[in-house]
Amino acid sequence: MRAHPLATDAVLALGALASMVLGSFVDPHGPLGPSFRTRAPEPVSLLLMLLGAAALVFRRRSPRTVLAVTCGLSLVELATGEPRAPVAMSAVIALYTVAARTDRPTTWRTGLLTMAGLTGVAMLAGPLPWYAQENIGIFAWTGMAAAAGDAVRSRRAFVDAIRERAERAERTREEEARRRVAEERLRIARDLHDVVAHHIALVNVQAGVAAHVMDKRPDQAKEALAHVRDASRSALNELRATVGLLRQTGDPEAPTEPAPGLAVLDELLDTFRHAGLPVEATVQLGAGAGPDAEPLPAAVDLAAYRVIQEALTNVRKHAGPGARAQVSVVRVGASVEVTVLDDGGDSADSSPGDPGGGHGLLGMRERAGALGGSCFTGPRYGGGYRVHAILPV
């Protein structure tokens, strides 16, 4: 019906024509009540019924024009028909269409005008007395047509509003899901970068040391290779834990070890010391520092660890020989301040922002920004580099 509205209206018009023609053979005032085939319509009435039904075929394309045409044909029949044929049935259907496809004010104006016009002509100009039941029936049927059309229009508007609200809610859920997926991918990418950059830098340094002292000091070369093995194993473990977040339901369980934090900061610093970077660390998390200190939120703890890891990796990669680093983690009010300083060593340029650099500085800023904090990086006066992150607790 929705795919072929014109054909549907043609079938409706044919049914209306059949009903009007059959109704024109009924005499409501028979001796024993309404009787069939006791009267016959005039040829003019048959023509008016045919024209009214034909107009209904176009009721959806031009509802007001069809209503005007059917009302005109009905007025002619009401004023001249004897016996009267039910041509007004086509006007009732047209009025319903106008009410169902326009707004309520238009329905009220058009409905009242149609009811008053048809009923007034039937009472005043027709052959029947003004109080005849047929005249009252015209008033009732036109009123019901307007009310039914208005009710259908209201129902359609209500259903459309519900459907639109559901579609909007579905779009909002999809957008929220895409946003969360993008955020999770960004977080995983930062973790992968931190893991790979840190451990591969250590492997590179230790491998270089092993190659340099292999012939003259084999014991030191063995120690360097042992550090290479430990760093690579640690990198593989962390990569496995991170990639485990991407597994689907039913896959083998991912490692359940907790994410690294300041509790294992000494182990992190030892890896850099073994790589030849002297590091001094100061951790003060308030009056309760130590075993009884209040633990930091997991996100802040992980972010502080990653900032220190990335900053020291940059020092090891970019600072010159003999460089020294200082790490400070201090609780200041409602924030934790993480500072990593280096003296630049013997290199004239210790900036990690050289063309060969990666996304380490951007990752540190994004980690701090995700927690509502900030991260500042830049050269130090007199040489070296400074990384300062403020992480709200």
Coordinates of C-alpha atoms in Angstrom, one line a residue:
M1 CA 0.0 0.0 0.0
R2 CA 2.9 2.4 0.8
A3 CA 4.7 1.4 -2.4
H4 CA 1.7 2.1 -4.6
P5 CA -0.5 4.8 -3.0
L6 CA -2.3 5.7 -6.3
A7 CA -3.4 2.1 -6.8
T8 CA -4.5 1.9 -3.2
D9 CA -6.6 5.1 -3.6
A10 CA -8.1 3.7 -6.8
V11 CA -9.2 0.6 -5.0
L12 CA -10.7 2.8 -2.2
A13 CA -12.5 4.9 -4.8
L14 CA -13.9 1.8 -6.5
G15 CA -15.2 0.6 -3.1
A16 CA -16.7 4.0 -2.3
L17 CA -18.4 4.0 -5.7
A18 CA -19.9 0.6 -5.2
S19 CA -21.1 1.6 -1.7
M20 CA -22.7 4.8 -3.0
V21 CA -24.4 3.0 -5.9
L22 CA -25.8 0.3 -3.6
G23 CA -26.9 2.8 -1.1
S24 CA -28.8 4.8 -3.7
F25 CA -31.1 1.7 -4.2
V26 CA -32.1 1.7 -0.5
D27 CA -35.3 3.5 0.7
P28 CA -35.0 4.4 4.4
H29 CA -38.7 5.3 4.6
G30 CA -40.2 2.0 3.5
P31 CA -43.5 0.8 5.0
L32 CA -41.7 -1.9 7.0
G33 CA -38.5 0.1 7.5
P34 CA -35.5 0.4 5.2
S35 CA -35.9 -1.6 2.0
F36 CA -33.7 -2.5 -0.9
R37 CA -34.5 -2.0 -4.6
T38 CA -37.7 0.0 -3.9
R39 CA -36.2 3.0 -5.7
A40 CA -33.5 3.7 -8.3
P41 CA -31.1 6.7 -8.6
E42 CA -31.4 9.2 -11.4
P43 CA -28.8 9.3 -14.2
V44 CA -27.5 12.6 -12.9
S45 CA -27.0 11.1 -9.5
L46 CA -25.1 8.2 -11.0
L47 CA -22.9 10.7 -12.8
L48 CA -22.2 12.7 -9.6
M49 CA -21.3 9.5 -7.7
L50 CA -18.9 8.5 -10.5
L51 CA -17.2 11.9 -10.5
G52 CA -17.0 11.9 -6.7
A53 CA -15.4 8.5 -6.7
A54 CA -13.0 9.4 -9.5
A55 CA -11.8 12.5 -7.5
L56 CA -10.9 10.2 -4.6
V57 CA -8.2 8.6 -6.6
F58 CA -6.2 11.8 -6.2
R59 CA -7.0 12.5 -2.6
R60 CA -3.4 12.2 -1.4
R61 CA -1.9 14.3 -4.1
S62 CA -4.3 17.2 -3.7
P63 CA -6.5 16.6 -0.6
R64 CA -8.0 20.1 -0.4
T65 CA -8.8 20.2 -4.1
V66 CA -10.4 16.8 -3.9
L67 CA -12.4 18.0 -0.9
A68 CA -13.6 21.0 -2.7
V69 CA -14.7 19.0 -5.8
T70 CA -16.5 16.3 -3.7
C71 CA -18.3 19.0 -1.6
G72 CA -19.4 20.7 -4.8
L73 CA -20.8 17.5 -6.2
S74 CA -22.5 16.7 -2.9
L75 CA -24.1 20.1 -2.8
V76 CA -25.5 19.6 -6.2
E77 CA -27.0 16.3 -5.2
L78 CA -28.4 17.6 -1.9
A79 CA -30.2 20.4 -3.6
T80 CA -31.6 18.6 -6.6
G81 CA -31.6 14.9 -6.0
E82 CA -34.9 13.2 -5.8
P83 CA -34.6 10.6 -4.5
R84 CA -31.3 11.7 -2.9
A85 CA -28.2 9.5 -3.6
P86 CA -25.3 9.3 -1.0
V87 CA -22.9 11.4 -3.0
A88 CA -21.8 13.0 0.3
M89 CA -19.9 9.8 1.1
S90 CA -17.1 10.9 -1.2
A91 CA -16.9 14.3 0.7
V92 CA -16.7 12.4 4.0
I93 CA -13.7 10.4 2.8
A94 CA -12.1 13.6 1.4
L95 CA -12.6 15.4 4.7
Y96 CA -10.9 12.6 6.6
T97 CA -7.9 12.8 4.2
V98 CA -7.6 16.5 4.8
A99 CA -7.7 16.1 8.6
A100 CA -5.2 13.2 8.5
R101 CA -2.7 15.1 6.3
T102 CA -2.8 18.7 7.7
D103 CA -2.6 20.3 11.1
R104 CA -5.2 20.7 13.7
P105 CA -6.2 24.3 13.1
T106 CA -6.7 23.5 9.4
T107 CA -8.8 20.5 10.4
W108 CA -11.0 22.6 12.6
R109 CA -11.6 25.3 10.0
T110 CA -12.2 23.0 7.1
G111 CA -14.3 20.5 9.2
L112 CA -16.6 23.2 10.5
L113 CA -17.0 24.8 7.1
T114 CA -17.8 21.4 5.5
M115 CA -20.2 20.3 8.2
A116 CA -22.0 23.6 8.2
G117 CA -22.2 23.9 4.4
L118 CA -23.4 20.4 3.6
T119 CA -25.8 20.2 6.5
G120 CA -27.2 23.7 5.8
V121 CA -27.9 23.0 2.1
A122 CA -29.4 19.7 3.0
M123 CA -31.8 21.2 5.5
L124 CA -32.7 24.4 3.6
A125 CA -32.5 23.5 -0.1
G126 CA -33.2 19.8 -0.2
P127 CA -36.6 18.0 -0.8
L128 CA -36.7 16.6 2.7
P129 CA -37.8 18.4 5.9
W130 CA -35.0 20.1 7.7
Y131 CA -35.3 17.8 10.6
A132 CA -35.0 14.6 8.5
Q133 CA -32.6 11.9 9.8
E134 CA -30.6 12.0 6.5
N135 CA -29.7 15.7 7.2
I136 CA -28.6 14.9 10.8
G137 CA -26.6 12.0 9.4
I138 CA -24.7 14.2 7.1
F139 CA -23.7 16.4 10.1
A140 CA -22.7 13.4 12.1
W141 CA -20.7 11.7 9.4
T142 CA -18.7 14.8 8.5
G143 CA -18.0 15.5 12.1
M144 CA -16.8 11.9 12.7
A145 CA -14.6 12.1 9.6
A146 CA -12.8 15.2 10.8
A147 CA -12.3 13.8 14.3
A148 CA -11.0 10.4 13.0
G149 CA -8.6 12.1 10.6
D150 CA -7.3 14.3 13.4
A151 CA -6.8 11.3 15.7
V152 CA -4.9 9.4 13.0
R153 CA -2.7 12.3 12.3
S154 CA -1.9 12.7 16.1
R155 CA -1.2 9.0 16.3
R156 CA 1.2 9.1 13.4
A157 CA 3.0 12.2 14.8
F158 CA 3.4 10.4 18.2
V159 CA 4.8 7.3 16.6
D160 CA 7.2 9.3 14.4
A161 CA 8.4 11.2 17.5
I162 CA 9.0 7.9 19.3
R163 CA 10.9 6.5 16.3
E164 CA 13.0 9.6 15.9
R165 CA 13.8 9.6 19.6
A166 CA 14.8 6.0 19.4
E167 CA 17.0 6.6 16.3
R168 CA 18.6 9.6 18.0
A169 CA 19.3 7.5 21.1
E170 CA 20.8 4.7 19.0
R171 CA 23.1 7.2 17.2
T172 CA 24.2 8.6 20.5
R173 CA 25.0 5.1 21.8
E174 CA 27.0 4.4 18.6
E175 CA 28.9 7.6 18.9
E176 CA 29.6 7.0 22.5
A177 CA 30.8 3.5 21.7
R178 CA 33.1 4.8 19.0
R179 CA 34.5 7.5 21.3
R180 CA 35.3 4.9 24.0
V181 CA 36.9 2.6 21.5
A182 CA 39.0 5.5 20.2
E183 CA 40.1 6.4 23.7
E184 CA 40.9 2.8 24.6
R185 CA 43.0 2.5 21.4
L186 CA 44.9 5.7 22.3
R187 CA 45.6 4.4 25.8
I188 CA 46.8 1.1 24.5
A189 CA 48.9 2.8 21.9
R190 CA 50.5 4.9 24.6
D191 CA 51.2 1.9 26.7
L192 CA 52.7 0.0 23.8
H193 CA 54.9 3.0 22.9
D194 CA 56.1 3.3 26.5
V195 CA 56.9 -0.4 26.8
V196 CA 58.7 -0.7 23.4
A197 CA 60.6 2.6 23.6
H198 CA 61.9 2.0 27.1
H199 CA 62.9 -1.6 26.8
I200 CA 64.2 -1.4 23.2
A201 CA 66.4 1.6 24.2
L202 CA 67.8 -0.4 27.0
V203 CA 68.4 -3.4 24.8
N204 CA 70.1 -1.2 22.2
V205 CA 72.4 0.3 24.9
Q206 CA 73.3 -3.0 26.5
A207 CA 73.9 -4.6 23.1
G208 CA 76.3 -1.8 22.2
V209 CA 78.1 -2.2 25.5
A210 CA 78.4 -6.0 24.9
A211 CA 79.8 -5.5 21.4
H212 CA 82.3 -2.9 22.6
V213 CA 83.8 -5.0 25.5
M214 CA 83.3 -8.5 24.0
D215 CA 87.0 -9.0 23.3
K216 CA 88.6 -7.2 26.2
R217 CA 86.2 -7.8 29.0
P218 CA 84.0 -10.9 28.4
D219 CA 82.6 -10.8 31.9
Q220 CA 81.2 -7.3 31.5
A221 CA 79.9 -8.4 28.0
K222 CA 78.0 -11.4 29.7
E223 CA 76.5 -9.0 32.2
A224 CA 75.4 -6.7 29.5
L225 CA 73.8 -9.6 27.6
A226 CA 72.1 -10.7 30.7
H227 CA 70.5 -7.2 31.0
V228 CA 69.5 -7.5 27.3
R229 CA 67.8 -10.8 28.1
D230 CA 66.0 -9.4 31.1
A231 CA 64.9 -6.2 29.3
S232 CA 63.6 -8.2 26.3
R233 CA 61.7 -10.6 28.6
S234 CA 60.2 -7.7 30.5
A235 CA 59.1 -6.1 27.2
L236 CA 57.5 -9.3 26.0
N237 CA 55.6 -9.7 29.3
E238 CA 54.3 -6.2 29.2
L239 CA 53.4 -6.4 25.6
R240 CA 51.5 -9.7 26.3
A241 CA 49.6 -8.0 29.1
T242 CA 48.7 -5.0 27.0
V243 CA 47.7 -7.0 23.9
G244 CA 45.6 -9.2 26.2
L245 CA 43.2 -6.3 26.6
L246 CA 42.2 -6.8 23.0
R247 CA 41.3 -10.4 23.3
Q248 CA 37.7 -11.5 22.8
T249 CA 35.5 -13.5 25.1
G250 CA 36.5 -17.1 25.2
D251 CA 40.1 -16.5 24.3
P252 CA 42.8 -17.7 26.8
E253 CA 43.0 -15.5 29.9
A254 CA 45.4 -12.6 29.8
P255 CA 48.0 -12.1 32.5
T256 CA 46.4 -10.8 35.7
E257 CA 49.5 -9.0 37.0
P258 CA 48.9 -5.4 38.2
A259 CA 50.0 -2.5 36.0
P260 CA 53.4 -1.1 37.0
G261 CA 53.4 1.9 39.4
L262 CA 55.6 3.7 41.8
A263 CA 55.9 0.6 44.0
V264 CA 58.3 -0.8 41.4
L265 CA 60.1 2.5 40.7
D266 CA 63.3 1.1 42.2
E267 CA 63.4 -1.7 39.7
L268 CA 62.9 0.7 36.9
L269 CA 65.7 3.0 38.1
D270 CA 68.0 -0.1 38.4
T271 CA 67.5 -0.9 34.8
F272 CA 68.8 2.6 33.8
R273 CA 71.7 2.4 36.3
H274 CA 72.7 -0.9 34.8
A275 CA 72.6 0.8 31.4
G276 CA 75.1 3.4 32.5
L277 CA 72.8 6.2 33.5
P278 CA 73.3 7.4 37.1
V279 CA 69.8 8.2 38.6
E280 CA 69.0 9.7 42.0
A281 CA 65.4 9.5 43.2
T282 CA 63.3 11.2 45.8
V283 CA 59.8 10.1 46.6
Q284 CA 57.7 12.1 49.2
L285 CA 54.0 11.3 49.1
G286 CA 53.2 13.3 52.3
A287 CA 53.5 13.0 56.0
G288 CA 52.5 9.3 55.7
A289 CA 55.2 8.4 53.2
G290 CA 56.4 4.9 53.6
P291 CA 54.6 1.7 54.3
D292 CA 51.6 3.6 55.9
A293 CA 51.4 6.2 53.1
E294 CA 48.0 6.5 51.5
P295 CA 48.1 4.8 48.1
L296 CA 47.6 6.8 45.0
P297 CA 44.8 6.1 42.6
A298 CA 45.7 3.5 40.1
A299 CA 45.5 5.8 37.1
V300 CA 47.7 8.4 38.8
D301 CA 50.2 5.8 40.0
L302 CA 50.5 4.4 36.4
A303 CA 50.8 7.8 34.8
A304 CA 53.6 8.9 37.2
Y305 CA 55.5 5.6 36.5
R306 CA 55.1 6.0 32.7
V307 CA 56.2 9.7 32.7
I308 CA 59.4 8.8 34.7
Q309 CA 60.0 5.8 32.4
E310 CA 59.6 7.9 29.2
A311 CA 61.6 10.8 30.5
L312 CA 64.6 8.6 31.5
T313 CA 64.4 6.7 28.2
N314 CA 64.7 10.1 26.4
V315 CA 67.7 11.0 28.7
R316 CA 69.4 7.7 27.8
K317 CA 68.7 8.2 24.1
H318 CA 69.5 11.9 23.6
A319 CA 71.8 13.0 26.4
G320 CA 75.5 12.8 25.9
P321 CA 78.0 10.6 27.7
G322 CA 78.3 11.1 31.4
A323 CA 74.8 12.4 31.8
R324 CA 73.2 12.2 35.2
A325 CA 69.5 12.3 36.0
Q326 CA 67.4 13.2 39.0
V327 CA 63.8 12.0 39.7
S328 CA 61.5 13.6 42.2
V329 CA 57.9 12.5 43.1
V330 CA 56.3 14.8 45.6
R331 CA 52.8 15.1 47.0
V332 CA 51.8 18.7 47.0
G333 CA 48.2 19.3 48.2
A334 CA 45.8 17.6 46.0
S335 CA 48.4 16.8 43.3
V336 CA 51.4 14.7 42.7
E337 CA 54.3 16.5 41.0
V338 CA 56.7 14.4 39.0
T339 CA 60.0 16.0 38.0
V340 CA 62.8 14.4 35.9
L341 CA 66.0 16.5 35.4
D342 CA 69.2 15.7 33.5
D343 CA 72.4 17.7 33.1
G344 CA 72.8 16.9 29.4
G345 CA 76.2 15.2 29.9
D346 CA 78.8 16.1 27.3
S347 CA 76.3 16.7 24.5
A348 CA 75.6 20.1 23.2
D349 CA 72.0 19.2 22.5
S350 CA 70.1 16.9 24.9
S351 CA 66.6 17.8 23.6
P352 CA 64.4 14.8 22.9
G353 CA 62.6 16.7 20.2
D354 CA 65.1 16.0 17.5
P355 CA 63.8 14.9 14.0
G356 CA 64.4 11.2 14.9
G357 CA 62.3 11.4 18.0
G358 CA 58.9 9.7 18.4
H359 CA 55.8 10.5 20.3
G360 CA 57.2 10.3 23.8
L361 CA 56.6 13.9 24.8
L362 CA 53.1 13.9 23.3
G363 CA 52.3 10.7 25.2
M364 CA 53.4 12.2 28.5
R365 CA 51.2 15.3 27.9
E366 CA 48.2 13.1 26.9
R367 CA 48.6 11.0 30.0
A368 CA 48.7 14.0 32.2
G369 CA 45.8 15.7 30.3
A370 CA 43.6 12.6 30.6
L371 CA 43.8 12.9 34.4
G372 CA 43.1 16.7 34.4
G373 CA 46.7 17.6 34.9
S374 CA 49.5 19.0 32.8
C375 CA 53.0 18.2 31.7
F376 CA 55.7 20.8 30.9
T377 CA 59.0 19.9 29.1
G378 CA 61.9 22.0 27.9
P379 CA 65.6 22.7 28.1
R380 CA 67.2 23.7 31.4
Y381 CA 69.3 26.8 31.9
G382 CA 72.9 25.8 31.6
G383 CA 72.3 22.6 29.8
G384 CA 70.1 19.5 30.1
Y385 CA 66.4 18.9 30.0
R386 CA 63.5 19.1 32.4
V387 CA 60.2 17.2 32.5
H388 CA 57.6 18.4 35.0
A389 CA 54.2 16.7 35.3
I390 CA 51.4 17.7 37.7
L391 CA 48.9 14.9 38.3
P392 CA 45.7 15.7 40.3
V393 CA 45.0 12.9 42.8

